Structure formats: C-alpha cells, structure tokens
Amino acid sequence: MSPGEGAARPRLTVDLRAVVANWRALRRIAAPAEVAAVVKADAYGLGASRVAAALARAGCRTFFVARVGEGVELRARLPRARILVLDGLAAGGAETCAAEDLTPVLNQPFEIGRWAGQARGVGRRLPAALHVDTGMCRLGLSVGEARRQAADLPPEVEPVLVMSHLACAEEPDHPLNGAQLGRLAGLADLLPGVPRSLANSSGIFLGDPYRHELCRPGVALYGVNPTPGRPNPMRPVVRLEAPVLQVHEVDAPGSVGYGATFAARPGMRIATVAVGYADGFPRAAGAWTGLGGAAPVAGRVSMDLTGLDVTGLPPGAVRPGRMVELLAGPDAVDRFAATAGTIGYEILTRLGRRFERVYLDHEDEAAPA
Ligand SMILES: *Cc1c(COP(=O)(O)O)cnc(C)c1O
C-alpha cells in the first residue's frame, strides 16, 4: 500500500489538453514565428515532465528551463527536443550541459569563455543562446558587451539565438516595451542570420514587431491571462479541490480559526477542508470564495486546514470525505491571485508540491473510433 492510500488528498487537476490548445492558439497568433514552451520551475508547478511531453507530441520543439538540473530531468523525458537553460553557466554545469545536449543561455562574458573551453574539451562546436539585457537589469550582456562579444565570438561557440526579456510586457502602454524593442533592433547587425527572441506570454500580444523568430511563453500556456484588464484569451488549465474533514452546525455565537477573526453565528454551517498554506493555498487568500462563489473562506487559513462558510449550500452537499472545489474555471487563478495580493505565477508555482496531481490528457482517453 502506498502512503496515504485510500485517503482523499487535496487534488490539482491539470488539463494538458488545454495546455496544448493554448500553445496552438499562441502559435496561430505568432506565426510565422516559432513558439517555444517555458517549463521552468516544474512547468510553473504543474509538472514539467507531463506538460512538456504533451507539448512535444503536439509539435513543440523548443523548451526553456531555468536550471541545469531541470534540463537534465527534461532531457530524460525528451531525447530529441531543444532544451535551453536560462540561468546559463554562472553557477557551473558546463560539463553537464555538454553531456546532456542542453543549450545554455549565456548571460555574461565569462560564461562565453567557459562554454568555449567546454567545447574545446569535447572537441566539437557547442550551441548557445546569447542573452542581451535591454533594460531589465536581471540577467544578460549589456548592449556594449554584446557588441564586443559577438565581434570576437570564439569559433567553438555556435550562436543559435539572440534573446532579450521584457520587463513590462503585461502593460502594453509602458514606454519600456518600445525602448527594449528598439535596443534589440539596434543590434540587428549583430550575428546576422541568427534568430531573435524577445516575447514572453504577454509580449506576444504586443504585436508583430515583438515576435521575431521565436516566442517564449510560459504562464499563458497554463491558463493565466497574458492580457490583464482585457478578456483572457487562454483556456483554463487547473482545478483545485480538497476534501472536507468536518462540518460544524453552529448553535451558539463563537468564532472560526486562529485569531478568532470570523464571527460564527447560530444557524451557520462551517466546513473545515484539508488545505492550507503548506499546500500553497496562501494565508493571504482569506477573502476567497470557493465552490464557484458559494462558500467564502471563513477565518484565517491554517497550515493544513481552511474553514469555508457553506451556510448557503444545501445540507448534504458538503459532508466529511467529499471533495469541494476551491479553484476552477476561466480566470480563477487570476482572481484568486488578486485576492491574495499576488500574481498567477506565484500561485501556480506554490500549488505543485503537496497536492495529488491528476492529468487530463488526450493520450489517456480512448482512441476515437
Ligand atoms: C519566465 C521567462 C519567460 C516566460 O515568461 P511568461 O511571462 O511566463 O510567459 C520567458 N523568458 C524568460 C527569460 C523568462 O525568465
């Protein structure tokens, strides 16, 4: 018997069909540019191995991870895909990258030197992406460094991509977008013929000039709205449920949870569900309403438990052992994140660990007759 078998656990359902549909939709918008998939941080908590396999089956050829270790894991699953490592070689890993056929994104001059040394060691040219910082001051060669390095690139390093990253892509009117685009355009004569990449999810929606030869969406694949303030063009991907452990029929005035912040009045019904901040259900989500808007969180979210006010639901709809829906449908992740004072990215990446993950996949369905 596996640990916990037979006992319901909080469950994260990941609709891989929706992930694939989202990738296809982005590809239609970005055509003729290639659309890669960013699957760093375990595909934003949803499971990089399953997500990437589904996308590869649909025809996605290029994947981005953050860490070398993530690349090694993905390589085991996708022997033929192109896998790029965003963190580059500053923390080491050149040998592993060469052995596992991972393409590092080189962010600093010394990383280029390191990769050239590795290439000499293995006796063949090795591919790399060059990352230019056009205005985010996070990772990447400065524009001046990029010019100097490109003019003097070691012959062992084969440049396969020149990329940069937008700081404000989800704000279409932000002047930094145009400034970054302009700085990348100013490097047009650098490594002529090498494909360019600038757009993340939101960048794709800034228009054709931002799409270049390759787009790098992450969060939009997972259903988060890449166009905040406008209708979400993506299909929802995740659904979150947790089992009810206990239901209280309140018969005397009292309170719910730590700090006694929620007044329980006679006649109320409070359900305690097995999900808490240790599962990635943030303590700051105390104003959320589960069950499609019918069951507000009652009191503070605990480590492993959360109270829901289920007074408005028919008795019997919520019983110990039943699963209740905490997050589902269009824009749920975005609205939940707003309630908790954060962004969909942070919500997704935190949900991954303690939940049972269930995947909906074409592959698991009976083949159509
Ligand atoms: C995370 C990341 C992306 C993907 O960003 P989304 O906003 O999730 O689409 C693309 N490029 C780089 C460099 C990144 O770090």
PDB file of C-alpha atoms in Angstrom, residues 24 29-30 37 52 55 77 90 121 126 136 144 152 175 195 201 204 213 224-225 238 261 265 272 289 293 361 364:
ATOM      1  CA  ARG A  24      -1.625  26.124 -30.552  1.00  0.00           C
ATOM      2  CA  ILE A  29      -1.127  34.412 -33.238  1.00  0.00           C
ATOM      3  CA  ALA A  30       2.666  34.411 -33.504  1.00  0.00           C
ATOM      4  CA  ALA A  37       7.397  26.485 -24.163  1.00  0.00           C
ATOM      5  CA  ALA A  52       6.486  19.024 -21.929  1.00  0.00           C
ATOM      6  CA  LEU A  55       3.519  19.761 -25.939  1.00  0.00           C
ATOM      7  CA  ARG A  77      11.871  12.603 -20.978  1.00  0.00           C
ATOM      8  CA  ALA A  90      27.433  31.210 -13.945  1.00  0.00           C
ATOM      9  CA  GLY A 121      37.385  19.894 -24.147  1.00  0.00           C
ATOM     10  CA  LEU A 126      28.620  23.747 -28.940  1.00  0.00           C
ATOM     11  CA  MET A 136      15.646  44.833 -17.050  1.00  0.00           C
ATOM     12  CA  GLY A 144      28.031  47.130 -25.331  1.00  0.00           C
ATOM     13  CA  ASP A 152      35.003  38.309 -31.092  1.00  0.00           C
ATOM     14  CA  PRO A 175       7.372  53.061 -22.557  1.00  0.00           C
ATOM     15  CA  PRO A 195      17.204  34.036 -34.851  1.00  0.00           C
ATOM     16  CA  SER A 201       3.446  35.361 -22.966  1.00  0.00           C
ATOM     17  CA  ILE A 204       3.254  38.017 -27.941  1.00  0.00           C
ATOM     18  CA  GLU A 213      11.694  34.366 -34.908  1.00  0.00           C
ATOM     19  CA  VAL A 224      -3.128  32.709 -16.747  1.00  0.00           C
ATOM     20  CA  ASN A 225      -4.278  35.847 -18.571  1.00  0.00           C
ATOM     21  CA  VAL A 238      -6.026  23.982 -13.405  1.00  0.00           C
ATOM     22  CA  THR A 261     -11.276  36.781  13.151  1.00  0.00           C
ATOM     23  CA  ARG A 265     -23.456  32.885  14.288  1.00  0.00           C
ATOM     24  CA  THR A 272     -13.194  22.503   7.547  1.00  0.00           C
ATOM     25  CA  THR A 289     -14.819  32.187  -2.117  1.00  0.00           C
ATOM     26  CA  GLY A 293     -18.604  31.621  -5.366  1.00  0.00           C
ATOM     27  CA  ASP A 361      -4.704  14.107 -21.483  1.00  0.00           C
ATOM     28  CA  ASP A 364      -5.303   8.737 -21.618  1.00  0.00           C
TER      29      ASP A 364
END
